[in-house]
């Protein structure tokens, strides 16, 4: 391992501080899903992926990551900045005029680390498959990772992509579902239930593994296991249970924090619960 | 009036197929994707010679656009192929976010554009696609006029870096341009120099404009005819130069008059050189079933419509 679990958890603590401060700073954005994916994104960029912060759009020879549920941009931006893709101070410009750190990720402003725009949901699986196909054609044996919301699976394009990947043996792709059971209007099972995602993905021909996304040891181990399953003819689906708002007690498990900014007192409370480890921006 | 003749009729989509095959031979990064319409898009030659670079998506156009966008990451040059309706309207948001806004080097190639799909009717025709695509920032929009020009355009867009919409049709139409032509994106082609009226045409309407020019010549009207194969970016210089000479214009397109080539020309002239203009285009309507010729007549896209529009617009000159 490149880092101990404690070191990774220290990064997560700082990432959580970044997330709540970014959303508080512009009084806009999506803290809930961002907090829930802090361990996963930290594990990916600090432990799992072979990648270079000397950013090149074509990503030849390195592992690639695509964020499909673009609204959890705060966690993506924080992890990219903390990993060294751009200055951490730039996080302060989140959702403000003339910023590269747009509300949803975009290549349009040239922020290093972003390879596709996302925000309009349901498109990331197709993009990740495309990038994985290109790696195969280029005889590039590095991998493609992607992250999707569970509610996002209500978009039909996903199922076109989910059908395509096993049929075409896209076995250099590790897709992760952030399975937190919440979406804007409430619990997913009330808005439009997903039933058994494991059964659905397996029926389409994916190799499905499960993980606890808010347990650093488990998510690191799961991602290593997922890597060992690549190259065997099937795409891999990491069905990752998380809690929306994890790490901030008053946000945990509630869809109300999907897209709500904390006030000053709430920010102070959230920061109290997550110690400063790498220095605030 | 310059004389144009032809010895054969061919479909523009076969020009695309031949151009794609050629582009694939020239550049190993060219890949082709199709949504269960390989035969209709004439992608067989490419698929047969480069099976590993041909990706059958199935009937899933949104997924096709996303996969194409992803394939550019790592250096591939994806050409997507399906009918124009399913290439644009059905997947507008996918093109907007994953291709245009993300500035990906995807070539969206659309067959059966306009009315001339004919008997299948309005669900399989599209008269709004030029407008949809030209409104996307950074998107190049090309509508070539015959087999040879479509082939040349296909080869040219493989060498251009950035998103492109390439529009072509189904029926066989006269082949009258040079087989070895060089295709310059954004550069208008002067078909015939004249002094009385400018006729600006795109796609299948260019041949009809040539026929109209001959009829006008017989009436003593000297028409200048310009083939605008690239609707965006528009060759503004060529259009303004012509209008300074003729003082009036007829625009011709197999498209809704809202949002098409005619509106692009009108926008230019309004700000730079206000001039009388007539639109030969579909008058804000869906299509219907019928033979291509019947539909062109019913929806006002025949040679006679261009002749009448030219006579009308000349009278409005100051």
Coordinates of C-alpha atoms in Angstrom, one line a residue:
Chain A
X1 CA 0.0 0.0 0.0
X2 CA 1.1 3.5 -0.8
X3 CA -0.6 4.8 2.4
X4 CA -1.7 3.4 5.7
X5 CA -5.5 3.4 6.3
X6 CA -4.9 6.1 8.9
X7 CA -3.2 8.3 6.4
X8 CA -6.0 7.8 3.9
X9 CA -8.6 8.6 6.6
X10 CA -6.7 11.8 7.4
X11 CA -7.0 12.8 3.7
X12 CA -10.7 12.0 3.9
X13 CA -11.1 14.3 6.9
X14 CA -9.6 17.1 5.0
X15 CA -11.7 16.4 1.9
X16 CA -14.8 16.5 4.0
X17 CA -13.7 19.9 5.3
X18 CA -13.2 21.1 1.7
X19 CA -16.6 19.9 0.7
X20 CA -18.6 21.7 3.3
X21 CA -16.5 24.8 3.0
X22 CA -16.9 24.9 -0.8
X23 CA -20.6 24.5 -0.6
X24 CA -20.9 27.0 2.2
X25 CA -18.7 29.5 0.4
X26 CA -21.1 29.9 -2.5
X27 CA -24.2 28.8 -0.6
X28 CA -24.8 26.3 -3.4
X29 CA -23.9 22.8 -4.4
X30 CA -24.3 19.2 -3.3
X31 CA -22.7 18.2 0.0
X32 CA -24.6 15.0 0.7
X33 CA -23.5 12.7 -2.1
X34 CA -20.0 14.3 -2.0
X35 CA -19.5 13.4 1.7
X36 CA -20.8 9.9 1.1
X37 CA -18.2 9.3 -1.6
X38 CA -15.2 10.9 0.2
X39 CA -13.6 7.6 1.1
X40 CA -14.1 6.1 -2.3
X41 CA -12.7 9.1 -4.2
X42 CA -9.7 9.3 -1.8
X43 CA -9.0 5.6 -2.2
X44 CA -9.1 5.9 -6.0
X45 CA -6.8 8.8 -6.4
X46 CA -4.4 8.1 -3.5
X47 CA -4.2 4.4 -3.5
X48 CA -5.9 2.5 -6.3
X49 CA -5.3 4.2 -9.6
X50 CA -2.1 4.6 -11.5
X51 CA -2.4 8.2 -12.7
X52 CA -0.3 11.3 -13.3
X53 CA -1.1 14.7 -12.0
X54 CA 0.9 16.0 -15.0
X55 CA -2.5 16.0 -16.8
X56 CA -2.8 14.9 -20.3
X57 CA -6.3 14.7 -21.8
X58 CA -5.6 11.5 -23.8
X59 CA -4.7 9.6 -20.6
X60 CA -2.6 7.0 -22.5
X61 CA -0.9 4.5 -20.2
X62 CA -2.7 5.6 -17.1
X63 CA -5.9 4.7 -15.3
X64 CA -8.8 6.9 -16.0
X65 CA -11.7 8.0 -13.9
X66 CA -15.1 9.3 -15.1
X67 CA -17.6 10.9 -12.7
X68 CA -21.1 10.3 -14.1
X69 CA -23.1 11.9 -11.3
X70 CA -21.5 15.3 -11.8
X71 CA -23.3 17.1 -9.1
X72 CA -21.0 15.6 -6.5
X73 CA -18.3 17.8 -8.0
X74 CA -17.1 19.1 -4.6
X75 CA -15.6 15.7 -3.7
X76 CA -14.1 15.3 -7.1
X77 CA -12.5 18.8 -7.1
X78 CA -11.2 18.4 -3.6
X79 CA -9.6 15.0 -4.3
X80 CA -8.0 16.3 -7.5
X81 CA -6.6 19.3 -5.8
X82 CA -5.3 17.4 -2.8
X83 CA -3.7 14.9 -5.2
X84 CA -1.9 17.7 -6.9
X85 CA -3.8 18.3 -10.2
X86 CA -4.3 22.0 -9.4
X87 CA -3.8 24.5 -6.5
X88 CA -5.9 23.8 -3.5
X89 CA -6.6 27.5 -3.2
X90 CA -8.7 27.3 -6.4
X91 CA -11.3 25.4 -4.5
X92 CA -12.4 28.8 -3.1
X93 CA -13.7 29.8 -6.5
X94 CA -16.2 26.9 -6.6
X95 CA -19.4 27.9 -8.4
X96 CA -18.3 31.5 -8.6
X97 CA -17.9 33.7 -11.7
X98 CA -14.9 33.2 -13.9
X99 CA -13.9 29.9 -12.2
X100 CA -12.5 26.7 -13.6
X101 CA -14.2 25.0 -10.8
X102 CA -17.7 25.0 -12.3
X103 CA -20.9 23.8 -10.6
X104 CA -20.6 20.6 -12.5
X105 CA -17.3 19.2 -13.9
X106 CA -16.4 20.4 -17.4
X107 CA -13.5 20.2 -19.8
X108 CA -14.6 23.6 -21.1
X109 CA -12.6 25.7 -18.6
X110 CA -9.5 23.4 -18.9
X111 CA -9.4 22.3 -15.3
X112 CA -6.7 19.5 -15.1
X113 CA -8.1 16.1 -14.2
X114 CA -11.5 16.5 -15.9
X115 CA -11.9 14.5 -19.2
X116 CA -15.6 14.9 -19.8
X117 CA -18.5 17.2 -18.8
X118 CA -21.1 15.6 -16.5
X119 CA -24.2 16.9 -14.8
X120 CA -26.9 15.9 -17.1
X121 CA -27.2 12.4 -15.7
X122 CA -26.9 9.0 -17.2
X123 CA -24.1 9.6 -19.8
X124 CA -21.0 8.5 -17.9
X125 CA -21.3 4.8 -18.3
X126 CA -21.2 5.1 -22.1
X127 CA -18.3 7.5 -22.0
X128 CA -16.3 5.1 -19.7
X129 CA -17.0 2.2 -22.0
X130 CA -15.8 4.3 -25.0
X131 CA -12.6 5.1 -23.2
X132 CA -12.2 1.5 -22.2
X133 CA -12.7 0.4 -25.8
X134 CA -10.0 2.8 -27.0
X135 CA -7.6 1.4 -24.4
X136 CA -8.1 -2.0 -25.8
X137 CA -7.6 -0.8 -29.4
X138 CA -4.4 1.0 -28.3
X139 CA -3.2 -2.1 -26.4
X140 CA -3.1 0.0 -23.3
X141 CA -3.5 -2.2 -20.3
X142 CA -4.4 0.4 -17.8
X143 CA -8.0 0.6 -16.5
X144 CA -11.1 2.7 -16.5
X145 CA -13.0 3.5 -13.4
X146 CA -16.3 5.3 -13.2
X147 CA -18.8 6.4 -10.5
X148 CA -22.6 6.6 -10.8
X149 CA -25.4 7.6 -8.5
X150 CA -28.0 5.0 -7.8
X151 CA -30.8 7.4 -8.6
X152 CA -29.0 8.1 -11.9
X153 CA -29.7 4.5 -13.0
X154 CA -33.3 5.7 -13.6
X155 CA -31.9 7.3 -16.8
X156 CA -32.4 4.8 -19.7
X157 CA -29.1 5.4 -21.4
X158 CA -27.4 3.5 -18.5
X159 CA -29.2 0.3 -19.5
X160 CA -28.1 0.6 -23.1
X161 CA -24.5 0.9 -21.8
X162 CA -25.0 -1.9 -19.2
X163 CA -26.1 -4.2 -22.0
X164 CA -23.3 -3.2 -24.3
X165 CA -20.3 -3.7 -22.0
X166 CA -20.6 -7.5 -21.3
X167 CA -21.7 -8.2 -24.8
X168 CA -18.5 -6.6 -26.0
X169 CA -16.3 -8.0 -23.2
X170 CA -15.3 -4.6 -21.9
X171 CA -13.3 -6.2 -19.0
X172 CA -11.0 -3.2 -18.3
X173 CA -13.8 -1.2 -16.7
X174 CA -14.6 -1.0 -13.0
X175 CA -17.9 0.9 -12.5
X176 CA -19.0 1.8 -9.0
X177 CA -22.6 2.6 -8.0
X178 CA -22.9 5.0 -5.0
X179 CA -25.7 3.0 -3.4
X180 CA -27.0 5.5 -0.8
X181 CA -30.7 5.0 -1.5
X182 CA -31.5 8.8 -1.7
X183 CA -32.3 11.2 -4.5
X184 CA -33.5 14.8 -4.6
X185 CA -37.2 14.1 -4.0
X186 CA -36.6 11.4 -1.3
X187 CA -35.6 7.8 -0.8
X188 CA -35.0 6.1 -4.1
X189 CA -37.4 3.3 -3.3
X190 CA -40.2 5.9 -3.0
X191 CA -39.3 7.9 -6.1
X192 CA -38.7 5.0 -8.4
X193 CA -37.4 1.8 -6.9
X194 CA -34.4 0.1 -8.3
X195 CA -35.2 -3.3 -7.0
X196 CA -32.1 -5.6 -6.9
X197 CA -29.3 -3.9 -8.6
X198 CA -27.1 -6.9 -8.1
X199 CA -29.5 -9.2 -9.8
X200 CA -30.0 -6.7 -12.6
X201 CA -26.3 -6.2 -13.4
X202 CA -25.7 -9.9 -13.1
X203 CA -28.5 -10.6 -15.5
X204 CA -26.8 -8.4 -18.0
X205 CA -23.5 -10.3 -17.5
X206 CA -21.5 -8.1 -15.2
X207 CA -19.3 -9.4 -12.4
X208 CA -20.8 -7.7 -9.3
X209 CA -19.0 -7.2 -6.1
X210 CA -20.2 -5.3 -3.0
X211 CA -18.5 -3.0 -0.6
X212 CA -19.0 -0.6 2.2
X213 CA -18.0 2.8 0.8
X214 CA -17.7 4.5 4.1
X215 CA -15.2 2.0 5.5
X216 CA -11.7 2.9 4.1
X217 CA -10.2 -0.5 4.7
X218 CA -13.1 -2.2 3.0
X219 CA -13.1 0.1 0.0
X220 CA -9.4 -0.1 -0.6
X221 CA -9.5 -3.9 -0.4
X222 CA -12.6 -4.1 -2.7
X223 CA -10.9 -1.9 -5.3
X224 CA -7.8 -4.1 -5.2
X225 CA -10.0 -7.2 -5.6
X226 CA -11.9 -5.5 -8.5
X227 CA -8.6 -4.9 -10.3
X228 CA -7.8 -8.6 -9.9
X229 CA -11.0 -9.4 -11.7
X230 CA -10.2 -7.3 -14.8
X231 CA -9.1 -9.0 -18.1
X232 CA -11.4 -11.9 -17.6
X233 CA -14.0 -11.1 -20.2
X234 CA -16.5 -9.3 -18.0
X235 CA -16.9 -5.7 -16.8
X236 CA -16.9 -5.3 -13.0
X237 CA -19.6 -3.5 -11.0
X238 CA -18.8 -2.4 -7.5
X239 CA -22.1 -2.0 -5.7
X240 CA -21.0 0.4 -3.0
X241 CA -23.2 1.1 0.0
X242 CA -22.8 4.6 1.4
X243 CA -24.6 7.0 3.6
X244 CA -25.4 10.4 2.1
X245 CA -23.8 13.0 4.2
X246 CA -21.4 10.6 5.9
X247 CA -19.1 12.3 8.5
X248 CA -21.4 15.1 9.3
X249 CA -24.0 13.9 11.9
X250 CA -26.8 16.2 11.0
X251 CA -26.6 15.4 7.3
X252 CA -26.3 11.6 7.5
X253 CA -28.8 9.6 5.6
X254 CA -31.1 12.5 4.6
X255 CA -32.0 13.4 1.1
X256 CA -32.5 16.9 2.4
X257 CA -28.8 17.5 2.1
X258 CA -28.6 16.3 -1.5
X259 CA -28.4 19.9 -2.7
X260 CA -28.5 22.2 0.4
X261 CA -25.7 24.5 1.7
X262 CA -24.9 24.6 5.4
X263 CA -25.3 28.0 7.2
X264 CA -22.5 29.4 9.4
X265 CA -23.4 27.4 12.5
X266 CA -23.9 24.2 10.6
X267 CA -20.5 24.7 8.9
X268 CA -18.8 25.2 12.2
X269 CA -20.4 22.0 13.5
X270 CA -19.4 20.1 10.4
X271 CA -15.8 21.3 10.7
X272 CA -15.7 20.4 14.4
X273 CA -16.5 16.8 13.4
X274 CA -13.7 16.6 10.8
X275 CA -10.2 17.6 11.9
X276 CA -7.9 19.7 9.7
X277 CA -5.1 17.4 8.6
X278 CA -3.6 18.9 5.4
X279 CA -4.4 22.6 5.9
X280 CA -7.6 24.4 4.8
X281 CA -7.4 26.4 1.6
Chain B
X1 CA -24.9 30.0 -67.2
X2 CA -22.1 27.6 -66.8
X3 CA -22.9 24.1 -68.1
X4 CA -23.1 21.2 -65.7
X5 CA -23.8 17.7 -66.8
X6 CA -23.9 14.3 -65.2
X7 CA -23.5 10.8 -66.4
X8 CA -24.8 8.9 -63.4
X9 CA -26.9 9.3 -60.3
X10 CA -25.6 8.1 -56.9
X11 CA -26.7 8.5 -53.3
X12 CA -24.8 10.8 -51.1
X13 CA -24.7 8.2 -48.3
X14 CA -22.7 6.0 -50.6
X15 CA -20.3 8.9 -50.9
X16 CA -20.1 8.8 -47.1
X17 CA -19.4 5.1 -47.1
X18 CA -16.6 5.5 -49.7
X19 CA -15.1 8.4 -47.8
X20 CA -15.2 6.6 -44.5
X21 CA -13.4 3.6 -46.0
X22 CA -10.8 6.0 -47.5
X23 CA -10.4 7.8 -44.2
X24 CA -10.0 4.5 -42.4
X25 CA -7.2 3.5 -44.8
X26 CA -5.4 6.8 -44.3
X27 CA -5.6 6.9 -40.5
X28 CA -5.7 3.9 -38.2
X29 CA -7.3 6.0 -35.5
X30 CA -10.6 6.4 -37.4
X31 CA -13.3 4.2 -35.9
X32 CA -16.9 3.7 -37.0
X33 CA -19.9 3.2 -34.8
X34 CA -23.4 2.4 -35.9
X35 CA -26.8 1.8 -34.3
X36 CA -28.0 -1.2 -36.3
X37 CA -27.9 0.7 -39.7
X38 CA -24.6 -0.4 -41.1
X39 CA -26.2 -1.1 -44.5
X40 CA -28.2 2.1 -44.7
X41 CA -25.2 4.1 -43.8
X42 CA -23.0 2.2 -46.3
X43 CA -20.5 1.3 -43.7
X44 CA -19.9 -2.2 -45.0
X45 CA -16.6 -1.6 -46.8
X46 CA -15.1 -0.1 -43.6
X47 CA -16.5 -2.8 -41.4
X48 CA -15.2 -5.6 -43.7
X49 CA -11.7 -4.2 -43.9
X50 CA -11.4 -3.0 -40.3
X51 CA -13.6 -5.2 -38.2
X52 CA -11.8 -4.4 -35.0
X53 CA -12.4 -0.7 -35.6
X54 CA -16.1 -1.1 -36.4
X55 CA -18.3 -1.0 -33.4
X56 CA -21.9 -2.3 -33.6
X57 CA -23.8 -0.5 -30.9
X58 CA -27.3 -1.9 -31.5
X59 CA -30.4 0.2 -31.4
X60 CA -29.1 2.6 -28.7
X61 CA -28.2 5.9 -30.1
X62 CA -27.6 7.7 -26.8
X63 CA -25.1 5.1 -25.8
X64 CA -23.5 5.4 -29.2
X65 CA -22.9 9.1 -28.7
X66 CA -21.4 8.6 -25.2
X67 CA -19.1 5.8 -26.4
X68 CA -18.0 7.9 -29.3
X69 CA -17.1 10.8 -26.9
X70 CA -15.2 8.3 -24.6
X71 CA -13.3 6.9 -27.5
X72 CA -11.8 10.2 -28.3
X73 CA -10.0 10.0 -25.0
X74 CA -6.9 8.1 -26.1
X75 CA -6.9 9.5 -29.6
X76 CA -9.6 7.7 -31.7
X77 CA -11.6 9.6 -34.3
X78 CA -15.1 8.2 -34.0
X79 CA -17.7 8.4 -36.8
X80 CA -21.2 7.7 -35.6
X81 CA -23.8 6.6 -38.2
X82 CA -27.6 6.5 -38.0
X83 CA -30.5 8.3 -39.6
X84 CA -30.5 12.1 -39.2
X85 CA -33.4 12.1 -36.8
X86 CA -31.8 9.6 -34.4
X87 CA -28.4 11.3 -34.9
X88 CA -29.6 14.7 -33.6
X89 CA -33.0 15.1 -32.0
X90 CA -33.0 11.8 -30.2
X91 CA -29.6 12.4 -28.6
X92 CA -29.4 16.2 -28.4
X93 CA -28.4 16.3 -24.8
X94 CA -25.8 13.6 -25.2
X95 CA -24.3 15.6 -28.1
X96 CA -24.6 18.8 -26.1
X97 CA -22.9 17.6 -22.9
X98 CA -20.6 14.8 -23.9
X99 CA -19.5 16.0 -27.4
X100 CA -19.9 19.7 -28.0
X101 CA -19.5 21.1 -24.4
X102 CA -16.7 18.6 -23.8
X103 CA -15.2 19.5 -27.2
X104 CA -14.7 15.9 -28.3
X105 CA -13.5 15.0 -31.7
X106 CA -16.6 13.1 -32.7
X107 CA -18.0 13.1 -36.3
X108 CA -21.8 12.7 -36.2
X109 CA -22.8 11.3 -39.6
X110 CA -26.4 11.4 -40.5
X111 CA -28.1 9.8 -43.4
X112 CA -31.7 10.1 -44.7
X113 CA -31.8 13.8 -43.7
X114 CA -34.6 16.0 -44.9
X115 CA -37.8 14.8 -46.7
X116 CA -36.3 12.4 -49.3
X117 CA -36.5 9.4 -47.1
X118 CA -39.9 9.4 -48.6
X119 CA -42.3 6.6 -47.9
X120 CA -41.3 6.0 -44.3
X121 CA -42.9 9.3 -43.4
X122 CA -42.3 12.0 -40.8
X123 CA -41.0 9.8 -38.0
X124 CA -38.0 8.9 -40.1
X125 CA -37.5 12.2 -41.7
X126 CA -36.0 15.3 -40.1
X127 CA -36.3 18.9 -41.1
X128 CA -34.9 20.5 -37.9
X129 CA -31.4 18.9 -37.7
X130 CA -29.4 21.8 -39.2
X131 CA -30.9 24.2 -36.7
X132 CA -30.4 21.8 -33.7
X133 CA -26.7 21.3 -34.6
X134 CA -25.8 24.8 -35.7
X135 CA -27.0 26.1 -32.3
X136 CA -24.4 24.1 -30.5
X137 CA -21.2 26.2 -29.8
X138 CA -18.2 24.8 -31.6
X139 CA -20.2 22.4 -33.8
X140 CA -19.3 22.4 -37.6
X141 CA -22.3 21.6 -39.8
X142 CA -21.8 20.2 -43.3
X143 CA -24.4 19.3 -45.9
X144 CA -22.6 18.3 -49.2
X145 CA -24.3 18.3 -52.6
X146 CA -23.5 15.0 -54.3
X147 CA -21.7 11.7 -54.1
X148 CA -18.3 13.1 -54.8
X149 CA -18.5 16.0 -52.5
X150 CA -19.9 13.8 -49.7
X151 CA -16.9 11.5 -50.1
X152 CA -14.5 14.4 -50.1
X153 CA -16.2 16.0 -47.0
X154 CA -16.0 12.7 -45.1
X155 CA -12.2 12.4 -45.8
X156 CA -11.8 16.1 -44.8
X157 CA -13.6 15.9 -41.5
X158 CA -11.4 13.0 -40.4
X159 CA -8.5 15.4 -40.7
X160 CA -10.2 18.2 -38.8
X161 CA -10.0 18.3 -35.0
X162 CA -13.3 18.9 -33.3
X163 CA -17.0 18.0 -33.4
X164 CA -18.7 17.8 -36.8
X165 CA -22.2 17.2 -38.0
X166 CA -22.2 15.7 -41.5
X167 CA -25.6 15.5 -43.2
X168 CA -26.5 13.5 -46.2
X169 CA -29.5 11.7 -47.9
X170 CA -30.9 8.5 -49.2
X171 CA -32.0 9.0 -52.9
X172 CA -29.8 8.8 -55.9
X173 CA -29.1 12.2 -57.3
X174 CA -26.9 13.6 -60.2
X175 CA -23.2 13.4 -59.6
X176 CA -21.8 16.5 -61.1
X177 CA -18.8 17.6 -59.0
X178 CA -15.2 16.6 -59.5
X179 CA -14.3 13.1 -58.2
X180 CA -10.8 14.4 -57.0
X181 CA -12.0 17.6 -55.5
X182 CA -10.4 19.0 -52.4
X183 CA -13.0 19.7 -49.7
X184 CA -12.4 22.9 -47.7
X185 CA -14.5 23.1 -44.5
X186 CA -16.2 26.6 -44.4
X187 CA -15.3 27.6 -47.9
X188 CA -18.3 28.2 -50.2
X189 CA -18.1 26.8 -53.7
X190 CA -19.0 29.2 -56.5
X191 CA -21.2 27.2 -58.9
X192 CA -22.0 29.9 -61.4
X193 CA -21.2 33.6 -61.5
X194 CA -24.0 36.0 -62.3
X195 CA -25.3 39.5 -61.7
X196 CA -29.1 39.6 -61.2
X197 CA -29.7 37.4 -58.2
X198 CA -27.8 35.2 -55.8
X199 CA -29.0 31.6 -55.2
X200 CA -27.5 30.0 -52.2
X201 CA -28.2 26.3 -51.9
X202 CA -27.1 23.4 -49.8
X203 CA -27.2 19.6 -50.1
X204 CA -29.6 18.0 -52.6
X205 CA -30.9 21.5 -53.5
X206 CA -27.7 22.5 -55.3
X207 CA -28.6 20.5 -58.4
X208 CA -32.1 22.0 -58.4
X209 CA -30.5 25.4 -58.1
X210 CA -28.4 24.6 -61.2
X211 CA -31.5 23.5 -63.1
X212 CA -33.2 26.7 -61.9
X213 CA -30.3 28.8 -63.1
X214 CA -30.6 27.3 -66.6
X215 CA -34.3 28.1 -66.7
X216 CA -33.7 31.7 -65.4
X217 CA -31.0 32.2 -68.1
X218 CA -33.6 31.3 -70.7
X219 CA -35.8 34.0 -69.2
X220 CA -32.9 36.5 -69.5
X221 CA -32.0 36.4 -65.7
X222 CA -28.3 35.9 -64.9
X223 CA -28.2 34.1 -61.6
X224 CA -25.2 33.6 -59.4
X225 CA -25.3 30.2 -57.7
X226 CA -23.3 29.4 -54.5
X227 CA -23.1 25.9 -52.9
X228 CA -22.9 26.4 -49.2
X229 CA -21.8 22.9 -48.2
X230 CA -20.6 24.2 -44.8
X231 CA -23.5 25.9 -43.0
X232 CA -21.4 26.5 -39.9
X233 CA -18.9 28.2 -40.0
X234 CA -20.7 30.1 -42.8
X235 CA -18.5 31.6 -45.5
X236 CA -19.7 35.2 -44.8
X237 CA -17.1 36.8 -47.1
X238 CA -18.3 34.8 -50.2
X239 CA -22.0 35.6 -49.4
X240 CA -21.4 39.3 -48.8
X241 CA -19.3 39.6 -51.9
X242 CA -22.0 38.1 -54.0
X243 CA -24.8 40.2 -52.5
X244 CA -22.9 43.4 -53.1
X245 CA -23.0 42.5 -56.8
X246 CA -26.6 41.0 -57.1
X247 CA -28.5 42.8 -54.4
X248 CA -30.9 40.0 -53.6
X249 CA -30.9 36.3 -52.6
X250 CA -32.8 33.1 -52.7
X251 CA -31.8 30.4 -50.1
X252 CA -32.6 26.8 -50.8
X253 CA -32.6 23.9 -48.4
X254 CA -34.3 20.6 -47.7
X255 CA -35.0 21.8 -44.1
X256 CA -37.6 23.7 -42.1
X257 CA -37.3 27.4 -43.0
X258 CA -36.9 28.0 -39.3
X259 CA -33.4 27.4 -38.1
X260 CA -31.7 26.4 -41.3
X261 CA -29.3 27.8 -43.9
X262 CA -31.7 30.6 -44.9
X263 CA -31.8 31.9 -41.3
X264 CA -28.0 31.9 -41.1
X265 CA -27.8 34.0 -44.3
X266 CA -30.6 36.3 -43.1
X267 CA -28.8 36.9 -39.8
X268 CA -25.6 37.8 -41.7
X269 CA -27.3 40.1 -44.1
X270 CA -29.4 41.9 -41.5
X271 CA -26.3 43.1 -39.7
X272 CA -23.9 43.5 -42.7
X273 CA -25.9 44.1 -45.8
X274 CA -29.7 44.3 -45.6
X275 CA -31.0 42.6 -48.8
X276 CA -34.3 41.2 -50.1
X277 CA -34.4 37.4 -49.4
X278 CA -36.7 34.6 -50.4
X279 CA -36.7 31.2 -48.7
X280 CA -37.1 27.9 -50.6
X281 CA -37.5 25.6 -47.6
X282 CA -40.2 23.6 -45.9
X283 CA -42.7 26.0 -44.3
X284 CA -42.7 24.9 -40.7
X285 CA -44.1 21.5 -41.3
X286 CA -43.4 17.9 -40.6
X287 CA -43.1 15.6 -43.7
X288 CA -45.3 12.7 -44.7
X289 CA -45.2 9.5 -46.7
X290 CA -44.7 9.7 -50.5
X291 CA -42.0 9.3 -53.1
X292 CA -39.1 11.7 -52.8
X293 CA -40.2 13.6 -55.9
X294 CA -43.8 13.9 -54.8
X295 CA -42.6 15.3 -51.4
X296 CA -40.2 17.8 -53.0
X297 CA -43.1 19.1 -55.1
X298 CA -45.7 19.1 -52.3
X299 CA -43.4 21.0 -49.9
X300 CA -42.2 23.5 -52.4
X301 CA -38.7 22.3 -53.0
X302 CA -38.7 22.0 -56.8
X303 CA -36.8 23.8 -59.4
X304 CA -39.9 25.9 -60.3
X305 CA -40.1 27.1 -56.7
X306 CA -36.5 28.4 -57.0
X307 CA -37.3 30.1 -60.3
X308 CA -40.4 31.8 -58.9
X309 CA -38.6 32.9 -55.8
X310 CA -35.8 34.4 -57.9
X311 CA -38.3 36.4 -60.0
X312 CA -40.1 37.5 -56.9
X313 CA -37.0 38.7 -55.0
X314 CA -35.6 40.6 -58.0
X315 CA -38.7 42.7 -58.0
X316 CA -38.1 43.6 -54.4
X317 CA -34.6 45.1 -55.2
X318 CA -34.5 48.8 -54.7

